[in-house]
């Protein structure tokens, strides 16, 4: 029995993404080319690998076995590469970084500044991307490191073959231009904003799901009028009195809010974290970028208080 690693990787991508077309888009192939490679893999293995399920496909038990072993092989190769790089005693090469906007806005410039000073032969290439794009891209080797967030009570769904490192906890405050009628800004409760227009992230995003769940626990369904993942746009809509929003404290590094901010509950937080492929966490370049992020967060976290 032959095992072609590239075809095994394609099957693994299909296990993560569910459709041949999405795998083709991620790997820059045509759908027919992906189907042909999977058909060859079936012949090599000597067993069917896929079961049609509407527009998606499911893996057979034999395919599941193959995907599990593929993940272990890739992790071993990542670890081998990392150990060889570490044995050379230098930090060189390129790290392809994907980051959500709020972290890219505040932390990434500081990270790049530090790495330019400490490791001038290390290059970091930034792509701003949301987790639903960044994490599959990480597994497809389009990125080497992802910096994103996870919200309290909403742990991220991550594949087993990744390494996740929490960096910091960031409060999420309710931002509003005018206090609710009959309340002062410091006395306002989340339920007081039940009838206000809201701006939230795009449907299906972790931040949106978290914010809606928080409002529902407070006893109301938020009236979401505006939809954007850009925290600066959200802040501007709040400043002009067009909406209420949940905004992270990290946003107020080197800028001042023009509205009220209230931390309504200690559990209203997000955890900032970095994620890489399992095995690559020992690579000197990944270690260097992660350490730079940790230090950038230490200097970028302003002492925000309710106002």
PDB file of C-alpha atoms in Angstrom:
ATOM      1  CA  UNK A   1       0.000   0.000   0.000  1.00  0.00           C
ATOM      2  CA  UNK A   2       1.368   3.425  -1.012  1.00  0.00           C
ATOM      3  CA  UNK A   3       0.815   6.569   0.986  1.00  0.00           C
ATOM      4  CA  UNK A   4       1.150   9.878  -0.861  1.00  0.00           C
ATOM      5  CA  UNK A   5       1.452  12.592   1.794  1.00  0.00           C
ATOM      6  CA  UNK A   6       0.152  15.366  -0.454  1.00  0.00           C
ATOM      7  CA  UNK A   7      -3.026  13.446  -1.198  1.00  0.00           C
ATOM      8  CA  UNK A   8      -3.372  12.607   2.474  1.00  0.00           C
ATOM      9  CA  UNK A   9      -3.175  16.337   3.250  1.00  0.00           C
ATOM     10  CA  UNK A  10      -5.959  17.004   0.752  1.00  0.00           C
ATOM     11  CA  UNK A  11      -8.149  14.442   2.519  1.00  0.00           C
ATOM     12  CA  UNK A  12      -7.328  16.085   5.844  1.00  0.00           C
ATOM     13  CA  UNK A  13      -8.368  19.468   4.454  1.00  0.00           C
ATOM     14  CA  UNK A  14     -11.632  17.922   3.306  1.00  0.00           C
ATOM     15  CA  UNK A  15     -12.220  16.603   6.815  1.00  0.00           C
ATOM     16  CA  UNK A  16     -11.865  20.161   8.160  1.00  0.00           C
ATOM     17  CA  UNK A  17     -13.792  22.008   5.445  1.00  0.00           C
ATOM     18  CA  UNK A  18     -16.494  19.552   4.341  1.00  0.00           C
ATOM     19  CA  UNK A  19     -16.690  20.376   0.628  1.00  0.00           C
ATOM     20  CA  UNK A  20     -14.414  19.756  -2.338  1.00  0.00           C
ATOM     21  CA  UNK A  21     -14.920  23.326  -3.574  1.00  0.00           C
ATOM     22  CA  UNK A  22     -13.746  24.860  -0.287  1.00  0.00           C
ATOM     23  CA  UNK A  23     -10.631  22.668  -0.328  1.00  0.00           C
ATOM     24  CA  UNK A  24      -9.971  23.692  -3.922  1.00  0.00           C
ATOM     25  CA  UNK A  25     -10.254  27.371  -2.993  1.00  0.00           C
ATOM     26  CA  UNK A  26      -7.941  26.966   0.010  1.00  0.00           C
ATOM     27  CA  UNK A  27      -5.258  25.074  -1.906  1.00  0.00           C
ATOM     28  CA  UNK A  28      -5.579  27.036  -5.185  1.00  0.00           C
ATOM     29  CA  UNK A  29      -6.640  24.006  -7.247  1.00  0.00           C
ATOM     30  CA  UNK A  30      -9.695  23.361  -9.365  1.00  0.00           C
ATOM     31  CA  UNK A  31     -12.447  21.225  -7.856  1.00  0.00           C
ATOM     32  CA  UNK A  32     -11.890  18.605 -10.539  1.00  0.00           C
ATOM     33  CA  UNK A  33      -8.186  18.385  -9.654  1.00  0.00           C
ATOM     34  CA  UNK A  34      -9.045  17.829  -5.994  1.00  0.00           C
ATOM     35  CA  UNK A  35     -11.575  15.138  -6.916  1.00  0.00           C
ATOM     36  CA  UNK A  36      -9.009  13.418  -9.124  1.00  0.00           C
ATOM     37  CA  UNK A  37      -6.422  13.384  -6.338  1.00  0.00           C
ATOM     38  CA  UNK A  38      -8.942  11.914  -3.912  1.00  0.00           C
ATOM     39  CA  UNK A  39      -9.934   9.261  -6.458  1.00  0.00           C
ATOM     40  CA  UNK A  40      -6.267   8.263  -6.847  1.00  0.00           C
ATOM     41  CA  UNK A  41      -5.914   8.125  -3.066  1.00  0.00           C
ATOM     42  CA  UNK A  42      -8.888   5.767  -2.848  1.00  0.00           C
ATOM     43  CA  UNK A  43      -7.192   3.431  -5.336  1.00  0.00           C
ATOM     44  CA  UNK A  44      -3.925   3.623  -3.398  1.00  0.00           C
ATOM     45  CA  UNK A  45      -5.664   2.820  -0.109  1.00  0.00           C
ATOM     46  CA  UNK A  46      -7.947   0.194  -1.624  1.00  0.00           C
ATOM     47  CA  UNK A  47     -11.047   1.402   0.201  1.00  0.00           C
ATOM     48  CA  UNK A  48     -13.736   4.077  -0.327  1.00  0.00           C
ATOM     49  CA  UNK A  49     -12.966   7.303   1.527  1.00  0.00           C
ATOM     50  CA  UNK A  50     -16.013   9.538   1.010  1.00  0.00           C
ATOM     51  CA  UNK A  51     -19.784   9.360   1.446  1.00  0.00           C
ATOM     52  CA  UNK A  52     -21.992  11.991  -0.209  1.00  0.00           C
ATOM     53  CA  UNK A  53     -24.107  13.971   2.239  1.00  0.00           C
ATOM     54  CA  UNK A  54     -26.030  16.612   0.293  1.00  0.00           C
ATOM     55  CA  UNK A  55     -23.593  19.279  -0.837  1.00  0.00           C
ATOM     56  CA  UNK A  56     -21.010  18.052   1.650  1.00  0.00           C
ATOM     57  CA  UNK A  57     -19.185  14.780   2.078  1.00  0.00           C
ATOM     58  CA  UNK A  58     -18.540  12.572   5.088  1.00  0.00           C
ATOM     59  CA  UNK A  59     -15.471  10.468   5.658  1.00  0.00           C
ATOM     60  CA  UNK A  60     -15.639   6.696   5.858  1.00  0.00           C
ATOM     61  CA  UNK A  61     -14.089   4.956   8.881  1.00  0.00           C
ATOM     62  CA  UNK A  62     -11.046   4.161   6.730  1.00  0.00           C
ATOM     63  CA  UNK A  63     -10.701   7.820   5.795  1.00  0.00           C
ATOM     64  CA  UNK A  64     -10.930   8.842   9.467  1.00  0.00           C
ATOM     65  CA  UNK A  65      -8.049   6.495  10.278  1.00  0.00           C
ATOM     66  CA  UNK A  66      -5.993   7.977   7.465  1.00  0.00           C
ATOM     67  CA  UNK A  67      -6.726  11.566   8.552  1.00  0.00           C
ATOM     68  CA  UNK A  68      -5.724  10.813  12.158  1.00  0.00           C
ATOM     69  CA  UNK A  69      -2.404   9.345  11.062  1.00  0.00           C
ATOM     70  CA  UNK A  70      -1.847  12.235   8.640  1.00  0.00           C
ATOM     71  CA  UNK A  71      -2.170  14.691  11.524  1.00  0.00           C
ATOM     72  CA  UNK A  72       0.419  12.745  13.528  1.00  0.00           C
ATOM     73  CA  UNK A  73       2.811  12.603  10.564  1.00  0.00           C
ATOM     74  CA  UNK A  74       2.518  16.332   9.932  1.00  0.00           C
ATOM     75  CA  UNK A  75       3.017  17.133  13.619  1.00  0.00           C
ATOM     76  CA  UNK A  76       6.153  14.986  13.635  1.00  0.00           C
ATOM     77  CA  UNK A  77       7.482  16.775  10.543  1.00  0.00           C
ATOM     78  CA  UNK A  78       6.718  20.172  12.104  1.00  0.00           C
ATOM     79  CA  UNK A  79       8.558  19.157  15.268  1.00  0.00           C
ATOM     80  CA  UNK A  80      11.525  17.873  13.256  1.00  0.00           C
ATOM     81  CA  UNK A  81      11.784  21.145  11.349  1.00  0.00           C
ATOM     82  CA  UNK A  82      11.512  23.119  14.604  1.00  0.00           C
ATOM     83  CA  UNK A  83      14.259  21.102  16.307  1.00  0.00           C
ATOM     84  CA  UNK A  84      16.613  21.463  13.350  1.00  0.00           C
ATOM     85  CA  UNK A  85      16.023  25.239  13.305  1.00  0.00           C
ATOM     86  CA  UNK A  86      16.580  25.456  17.064  1.00  0.00           C
ATOM     87  CA  UNK A  87      19.842  23.505  16.791  1.00  0.00           C
ATOM     88  CA  UNK A  88      21.272  26.213  14.538  1.00  0.00           C
ATOM     89  CA  UNK A  89      21.004  28.830  17.291  1.00  0.00           C
ATOM     90  CA  UNK A  90      19.626  31.567  15.025  1.00  0.00           C
ATOM     91  CA  UNK A  91      16.229  33.160  14.453  1.00  0.00           C
ATOM     92  CA  UNK A  92      15.777  33.671  10.729  1.00  0.00           C
ATOM     93  CA  UNK A  93      13.202  33.154   8.010  1.00  0.00           C
ATOM     94  CA  UNK A  94       9.621  34.284   7.543  1.00  0.00           C
ATOM     95  CA  UNK A  95       6.574  33.962   9.769  1.00  0.00           C
ATOM     96  CA  UNK A  96       3.241  34.399   7.991  1.00  0.00           C
ATOM     97  CA  UNK A  97       0.985  35.944  10.614  1.00  0.00           C
ATOM     98  CA  UNK A  98      -2.807  36.218  10.538  1.00  0.00           C
ATOM     99  CA  UNK A  99      -4.446  38.517  13.084  1.00  0.00           C
ATOM    100  CA  UNK A 100      -7.863  39.904  13.848  1.00  0.00           C
ATOM    101  CA  UNK A 101      -8.239  43.651  13.403  1.00  0.00           C
ATOM    102  CA  UNK A 102      -8.215  44.850  17.008  1.00  0.00           C
ATOM    103  CA  UNK A 103      -4.944  43.052  17.745  1.00  0.00           C
ATOM    104  CA  UNK A 104      -3.384  43.976  14.404  1.00  0.00           C
ATOM    105  CA  UNK A 105      -4.236  47.610  15.110  1.00  0.00           C
ATOM    106  CA  UNK A 106      -2.612  47.819  18.541  1.00  0.00           C
ATOM    107  CA  UNK A 107      -0.092  44.993  18.975  1.00  0.00           C
ATOM    108  CA  UNK A 108       1.328  44.080  15.587  1.00  0.00           C
ATOM    109  CA  UNK A 109       3.222  47.365  14.992  1.00  0.00           C
ATOM    110  CA  UNK A 110       4.872  46.974  18.407  1.00  0.00           C
ATOM    111  CA  UNK A 111       5.673  43.316  17.625  1.00  0.00           C
ATOM    112  CA  UNK A 112       7.290  44.273  14.328  1.00  0.00           C
ATOM    113  CA  UNK A 113       9.290  47.056  15.999  1.00  0.00           C
ATOM    114  CA  UNK A 114      10.694  44.694  18.617  1.00  0.00           C
ATOM    115  CA  UNK A 115      11.525  41.914  16.171  1.00  0.00           C
ATOM    116  CA  UNK A 116      13.301  44.366  13.855  1.00  0.00           C
ATOM    117  CA  UNK A 117      15.524  45.350  16.793  1.00  0.00           C
ATOM    118  CA  UNK A 118      16.143  41.900  18.238  1.00  0.00           C
ATOM    119  CA  UNK A 119      15.984  39.559  15.228  1.00  0.00           C
ATOM    120  CA  UNK A 120      16.723  41.587  12.079  1.00  0.00           C
ATOM    121  CA  UNK A 121      16.913  38.434   9.928  1.00  0.00           C
ATOM    122  CA  UNK A 122      13.359  37.423  10.852  1.00  0.00           C
ATOM    123  CA  UNK A 123      10.563  38.648   8.597  1.00  0.00           C
ATOM    124  CA  UNK A 124       6.891  38.764   9.610  1.00  0.00           C
ATOM    125  CA  UNK A 125       4.195  39.021   6.937  1.00  0.00           C
ATOM    126  CA  UNK A 126       0.814  40.185   8.251  1.00  0.00           C
ATOM    127  CA  UNK A 127      -2.606  39.299   6.915  1.00  0.00           C
ATOM    128  CA  UNK A 128      -5.679  40.649   8.688  1.00  0.00           C
ATOM    129  CA  UNK A 129      -8.154  37.779   8.902  1.00  0.00           C
ATOM    130  CA  UNK A 130     -10.986  36.589  11.104  1.00  0.00           C
ATOM    131  CA  UNK A 131     -10.666  33.179  12.848  1.00  0.00           C
ATOM    132  CA  UNK A 132     -13.019  31.417  10.444  1.00  0.00           C
ATOM    133  CA  UNK A 133     -10.504  32.193   7.677  1.00  0.00           C
ATOM    134  CA  UNK A 134      -7.256  32.258   9.658  1.00  0.00           C
ATOM    135  CA  UNK A 135      -7.496  28.873  11.411  1.00  0.00           C
ATOM    136  CA  UNK A 136      -8.261  26.835   8.251  1.00  0.00           C
ATOM    137  CA  UNK A 137      -5.484  28.810   6.558  1.00  0.00           C
ATOM    138  CA  UNK A 138      -3.117  27.836   9.364  1.00  0.00           C
ATOM    139  CA  UNK A 139      -3.918  24.151   8.891  1.00  0.00           C
ATOM    140  CA  UNK A 140      -3.497  24.527   5.129  1.00  0.00           C
ATOM    141  CA  UNK A 141      -0.031  26.058   5.736  1.00  0.00           C
ATOM    142  CA  UNK A 142      -1.058  29.443   4.347  1.00  0.00           C
ATOM    143  CA  UNK A 143      -0.183  30.968   7.747  1.00  0.00           C
ATOM    144  CA  UNK A 144       2.335  29.985  10.413  1.00  0.00           C
ATOM    145  CA  UNK A 145       0.795  31.791  13.382  1.00  0.00           C
ATOM    146  CA  UNK A 146      -2.656  33.181  14.160  1.00  0.00           C
ATOM    147  CA  UNK A 147      -3.453  35.812  16.773  1.00  0.00           C
ATOM    148  CA  UNK A 148      -7.132  36.016  17.637  1.00  0.00           C
ATOM    149  CA  UNK A 149      -9.463  35.887  20.630  1.00  0.00           C
ATOM    150  CA  UNK A 150     -11.961  33.712  22.449  1.00  0.00           C
ATOM    151  CA  UNK A 151     -14.848  34.895  24.587  1.00  0.00           C
ATOM    152  CA  UNK A 152     -15.812  33.814  28.091  1.00  0.00           C
ATOM    153  CA  UNK A 153     -18.185  30.826  28.012  1.00  0.00           C
ATOM    154  CA  UNK A 154     -17.525  30.465  24.264  1.00  0.00           C
ATOM    155  CA  UNK A 155     -14.344  28.351  24.011  1.00  0.00           C
ATOM    156  CA  UNK A 156     -12.932  28.239  20.486  1.00  0.00           C
ATOM    157  CA  UNK A 157     -13.513  25.109  18.440  1.00  0.00           C
ATOM    158  CA  UNK A 158     -10.021  24.060  17.405  1.00  0.00           C
ATOM    159  CA  UNK A 159      -8.644  20.988  15.683  1.00  0.00           C
ATOM    160  CA  UNK A 160      -6.566  18.626  17.798  1.00  0.00           C
ATOM    161  CA  UNK A 161      -3.448  19.229  15.716  1.00  0.00           C
ATOM    162  CA  UNK A 162      -2.837  22.829  16.820  1.00  0.00           C
ATOM    163  CA  UNK A 163      -1.038  24.498  19.710  1.00  0.00           C
ATOM    164  CA  UNK A 164      -2.908  27.311  21.468  1.00  0.00           C
ATOM    165  CA  UNK A 165      -1.257  29.765  23.872  1.00  0.00           C
ATOM    166  CA  UNK A 166      -3.366  32.275  25.873  1.00  0.00           C
ATOM    167  CA  UNK A 167      -1.652  35.668  26.188  1.00  0.00           C
ATOM    168  CA  UNK A 168      -3.938  38.033  28.093  1.00  0.00           C
ATOM    169  CA  UNK A 169      -7.500  38.634  29.286  1.00  0.00           C
ATOM    170  CA  UNK A 170      -9.143  41.771  27.895  1.00  0.00           C
ATOM    171  CA  UNK A 171     -12.357  43.224  29.424  1.00  0.00           C
ATOM    172  CA  UNK A 172     -15.283  43.891  27.084  1.00  0.00           C
ATOM    173  CA  UNK A 173     -17.170  47.046  28.082  1.00  0.00           C
ATOM    174  CA  UNK A 174     -20.533  48.366  26.977  1.00  0.00           C
ATOM    175  CA  UNK A 175     -19.937  51.596  25.043  1.00  0.00           C
ATOM    176  CA  UNK A 176     -22.708  54.213  24.789  1.00  0.00           C
ATOM    177  CA  UNK A 177     -23.008  57.937  24.025  1.00  0.00           C
ATOM    178  CA  UNK A 178     -25.857  58.865  26.402  1.00  0.00           C
ATOM    179  CA  UNK A 179     -26.897  57.101  29.621  1.00  0.00           C
ATOM    180  CA  UNK A 180     -30.287  55.376  29.596  1.00  0.00           C
ATOM    181  CA  UNK A 181     -33.159  57.587  30.669  1.00  0.00           C
ATOM    182  CA  UNK A 182     -33.309  57.946  34.435  1.00  0.00           C
ATOM    183  CA  UNK A 183     -29.833  56.492  35.005  1.00  0.00           C
ATOM    184  CA  UNK A 184     -26.349  57.885  35.383  1.00  0.00           C
ATOM    185  CA  UNK A 185     -23.586  56.377  33.259  1.00  0.00           C
ATOM    186  CA  UNK A 186     -22.135  54.534  36.256  1.00  0.00           C
ATOM    187  CA  UNK A 187     -25.528  53.162  37.333  1.00  0.00           C
ATOM    188  CA  UNK A 188     -26.474  51.816  33.889  1.00  0.00           C
ATOM    189  CA  UNK A 189     -27.266  48.121  33.569  1.00  0.00           C
ATOM    190  CA  UNK A 190     -27.055  46.039  30.416  1.00  0.00           C
ATOM    191  CA  UNK A 191     -30.836  45.503  30.374  1.00  0.00           C
ATOM    192  CA  UNK A 192     -31.277  49.305  30.193  1.00  0.00           C
ATOM    193  CA  UNK A 193     -30.099  49.112  26.585  1.00  0.00           C
ATOM    194  CA  UNK A 194     -32.724  46.598  25.472  1.00  0.00           C
ATOM    195  CA  UNK A 195     -34.462  49.147  23.237  1.00  0.00           C
ATOM    196  CA  UNK A 196     -31.295  50.798  21.909  1.00  0.00           C
ATOM    197  CA  UNK A 197     -29.810  50.116  18.465  1.00  0.00           C
ATOM    198  CA  UNK A 198     -26.650  47.994  18.561  1.00  0.00           C
ATOM    199  CA  UNK A 199     -23.613  47.548  16.355  1.00  0.00           C
ATOM    200  CA  UNK A 200     -22.078  44.066  16.425  1.00  0.00           C
ATOM    201  CA  UNK A 201     -19.730  41.876  14.458  1.00  0.00           C
ATOM    202  CA  UNK A 202     -20.901  39.973  11.389  1.00  0.00           C
ATOM    203  CA  UNK A 203     -23.364  37.074  11.793  1.00  0.00           C
ATOM    204  CA  UNK A 204     -21.647  33.776  12.549  1.00  0.00           C
ATOM    205  CA  UNK A 205     -18.560  35.349  14.101  1.00  0.00           C
ATOM    206  CA  UNK A 206     -17.533  34.339  17.645  1.00  0.00           C
ATOM    207  CA  UNK A 207     -17.768  37.944  18.874  1.00  0.00           C
ATOM    208  CA  UNK A 208     -21.308  38.299  17.531  1.00  0.00           C
ATOM    209  CA  UNK A 209     -22.434  34.988  19.049  1.00  0.00           C
ATOM    210  CA  UNK A 210     -20.969  35.978  22.410  1.00  0.00           C
ATOM    211  CA  UNK A 211     -22.519  39.468  22.449  1.00  0.00           C
ATOM    212  CA  UNK A 212     -25.978  38.170  21.522  1.00  0.00           C
ATOM    213  CA  UNK A 213     -25.761  35.478  24.213  1.00  0.00           C
ATOM    214  CA  UNK A 214     -24.752  38.060  26.831  1.00  0.00           C
ATOM    215  CA  UNK A 215     -27.737  40.253  25.937  1.00  0.00           C
ATOM    216  CA  UNK A 216     -30.100  37.293  26.063  1.00  0.00           C
ATOM    217  CA  UNK A 217     -28.827  36.383  29.533  1.00  0.00           C
ATOM    218  CA  UNK A 218     -29.643  39.958  30.544  1.00  0.00           C
ATOM    219  CA  UNK A 219     -33.226  39.343  29.416  1.00  0.00           C
ATOM    220  CA  UNK A 220     -33.483  40.906  25.962  1.00  0.00           C
ATOM    221  CA  UNK A 221     -32.853  40.301  22.277  1.00  0.00           C
ATOM    222  CA  UNK A 222     -30.507  43.021  20.982  1.00  0.00           C
ATOM    223  CA  UNK A 223     -31.793  45.182  18.145  1.00  0.00           C
ATOM    224  CA  UNK A 224     -28.779  44.906  15.842  1.00  0.00           C
ATOM    225  CA  UNK A 225     -28.896  47.719  13.303  1.00  0.00           C
ATOM    226  CA  UNK A 226     -25.265  47.840  12.148  1.00  0.00           C
ATOM    227  CA  UNK A 227     -22.909  44.967  11.294  1.00  0.00           C
ATOM    228  CA  UNK A 228     -19.120  45.335  11.113  1.00  0.00           C
ATOM    229  CA  UNK A 229     -16.032  43.564  12.454  1.00  0.00           C
ATOM    230  CA  UNK A 230     -14.096  46.851  12.364  1.00  0.00           C
ATOM    231  CA  UNK A 231     -13.852  48.046  15.971  1.00  0.00           C
ATOM    232  CA  UNK A 232     -12.949  51.583  14.866  1.00  0.00           C
ATOM    233  CA  UNK A 233     -16.164  51.808  12.857  1.00  0.00           C
ATOM    234  CA  UNK A 234     -18.075  50.482  15.850  1.00  0.00           C
ATOM    235  CA  UNK A 235     -16.469  53.115  18.088  1.00  0.00           C
ATOM    236  CA  UNK A 236     -17.305  55.914  15.648  1.00  0.00           C
ATOM    237  CA  UNK A 237     -20.961  54.839  15.482  1.00  0.00           C
ATOM    238  CA  UNK A 238     -21.092  54.880  19.283  1.00  0.00           C
ATOM    239  CA  UNK A 239     -19.389  58.298  19.435  1.00  0.00           C
ATOM    240  CA  UNK A 240     -22.015  59.777  17.115  1.00  0.00           C
ATOM    241  CA  UNK A 241     -24.891  58.268  19.068  1.00  0.00           C
ATOM    242  CA  UNK A 242     -25.978  55.780  16.409  1.00  0.00           C
ATOM    243  CA  UNK A 243     -25.481  52.579  18.409  1.00  0.00           C
ATOM    244  CA  UNK A 244     -24.385  50.796  21.559  1.00  0.00           C
ATOM    245  CA  UNK A 245     -21.527  48.266  21.350  1.00  0.00           C
ATOM    246  CA  UNK A 246     -19.268  45.911  23.255  1.00  0.00           C
ATOM    247  CA  UNK A 247     -15.701  47.187  22.820  1.00  0.00           C
ATOM    248  CA  UNK A 248     -12.413  45.743  24.144  1.00  0.00           C
ATOM    249  CA  UNK A 249     -10.159  47.686  26.483  1.00  0.00           C
ATOM    250  CA  UNK A 250      -7.190  47.084  24.181  1.00  0.00           C
ATOM    251  CA  UNK A 251      -8.720  49.538  21.723  1.00  0.00           C
ATOM    252  CA  UNK A 252      -7.859  52.463  24.005  1.00  0.00           C
ATOM    253  CA  UNK A 253      -4.107  52.198  23.625  1.00  0.00           C
ATOM    254  CA  UNK A 254      -2.955  55.682  22.548  1.00  0.00           C
ATOM    255  CA  UNK A 255      -6.547  56.892  21.991  1.00  0.00           C
ATOM    256  CA  UNK A 256      -9.324  58.182  24.219  1.00  0.00           C
ATOM    257  CA  UNK A 257     -12.998  57.178  24.043  1.00  0.00           C
ATOM    258  CA  UNK A 258     -15.506  59.923  23.297  1.00  0.00           C
ATOM    259  CA  UNK A 259     -18.326  58.163  25.129  1.00  0.00           C
ATOM    260  CA  UNK A 260     -19.115  56.156  28.246  1.00  0.00           C
ATOM    261  CA  UNK A 261     -17.650  52.708  28.929  1.00  0.00           C
ATOM    262  CA  UNK A 262     -19.044  50.287  31.529  1.00  0.00           C
ATOM    263  CA  UNK A 263     -17.765  46.859  32.484  1.00  0.00           C
ATOM    264  CA  UNK A 264     -21.127  45.317  33.297  1.00  0.00           C
ATOM    265  CA  UNK A 265     -19.911  41.940  34.552  1.00  0.00           C
ATOM    266  CA  UNK A 266     -16.460  40.512  35.410  1.00  0.00           C
ATOM    267  CA  UNK A 267     -17.140  37.585  33.061  1.00  0.00           C
ATOM    268  CA  UNK A 268     -17.522  39.953  30.081  1.00  0.00           C
ATOM    269  CA  UNK A 269     -14.025  39.287  28.763  1.00  0.00           C
ATOM    270  CA  UNK A 270     -12.118  37.921  25.830  1.00  0.00           C
ATOM    271  CA  UNK A 271      -8.854  35.980  25.920  1.00  0.00           C
ATOM    272  CA  UNK A 272      -6.212  37.048  23.424  1.00  0.00           C
ATOM    273  CA  UNK A 273      -4.208  34.076  22.163  1.00  0.00           C
ATOM    274  CA  UNK A 274      -1.859  32.786  19.507  1.00  0.00           C
ATOM    275  CA  UNK A 275      -2.264  29.510  17.638  1.00  0.00           C
ATOM    276  CA  UNK A 276       0.197  27.525  15.548  1.00  0.00           C
ATOM    277  CA  UNK A 277       0.315  24.033  14.069  1.00  0.00           C
ATOM    278  CA  UNK A 278       1.160  21.326  16.592  1.00  0.00           C
ATOM    279  CA  UNK A 279       4.880  20.635  16.494  1.00  0.00           C
ATOM    280  CA  UNK A 280       5.834  24.117  15.277  1.00  0.00           C
ATOM    281  CA  UNK A 281       5.548  25.714  18.738  1.00  0.00           C
ATOM    282  CA  UNK A 282       9.232  24.891  19.318  1.00  0.00           C
ATOM    283  CA  UNK A 283      10.401  26.651  16.163  1.00  0.00           C
ATOM    284  CA  UNK A 284      12.614  29.617  17.115  1.00  0.00           C
ATOM    285  CA  UNK A 285      10.785  32.028  14.825  1.00  0.00           C
ATOM    286  CA  UNK A 286       7.376  31.087  16.270  1.00  0.00           C
ATOM    287  CA  UNK A 287       8.748  31.341  19.812  1.00  0.00           C
ATOM    288  CA  UNK A 288      10.208  34.786  19.043  1.00  0.00           C
ATOM    289  CA  UNK A 289       6.952  36.161  17.618  1.00  0.00           C
ATOM    290  CA  UNK A 290       4.895  34.779  20.496  1.00  0.00           C
ATOM    291  CA  UNK A 291       7.224  36.341  23.043  1.00  0.00           C
ATOM    292  CA  UNK A 292       7.053  39.657  21.196  1.00  0.00           C
ATOM    293  CA  UNK A 293       3.245  39.521  21.329  1.00  0.00           C
ATOM    294  CA  UNK A 294       3.310  38.893  25.057  1.00  0.00           C
ATOM    295  CA  UNK A 295       5.552  41.920  25.639  1.00  0.00           C
ATOM    296  CA  UNK A 296       3.496  44.071  23.254  1.00  0.00           C
ATOM    297  CA  UNK A 297       0.364  43.296  25.242  1.00  0.00           C
ATOM    298  CA  UNK A 298       2.104  44.249  28.466  1.00  0.00           C
ATOM    299  CA  UNK A 299       2.903  47.751  27.169  1.00  0.00           C
ATOM    300  CA  UNK A 300      -0.326  48.212  25.194  1.00  0.00           C
ATOM    301  CA  UNK A 301      -2.914  47.552  27.899  1.00  0.00           C
ATOM    302  CA  UNK A 302      -4.196  50.923  29.124  1.00  0.00           C
ATOM    303  CA  UNK A 303      -5.707  51.369  32.627  1.00  0.00           C
ATOM    304  CA  UNK A 304      -9.305  51.726  31.398  1.00  0.00           C
ATOM    305  CA  UNK A 305     -11.911  52.381  34.098  1.00  0.00           C
ATOM    306  CA  UNK A 306     -15.677  52.767  33.952  1.00  0.00           C
ATOM    307  CA  UNK A 307     -16.605  56.258  32.865  1.00  0.00           C
TER     308      UNK A 307
END
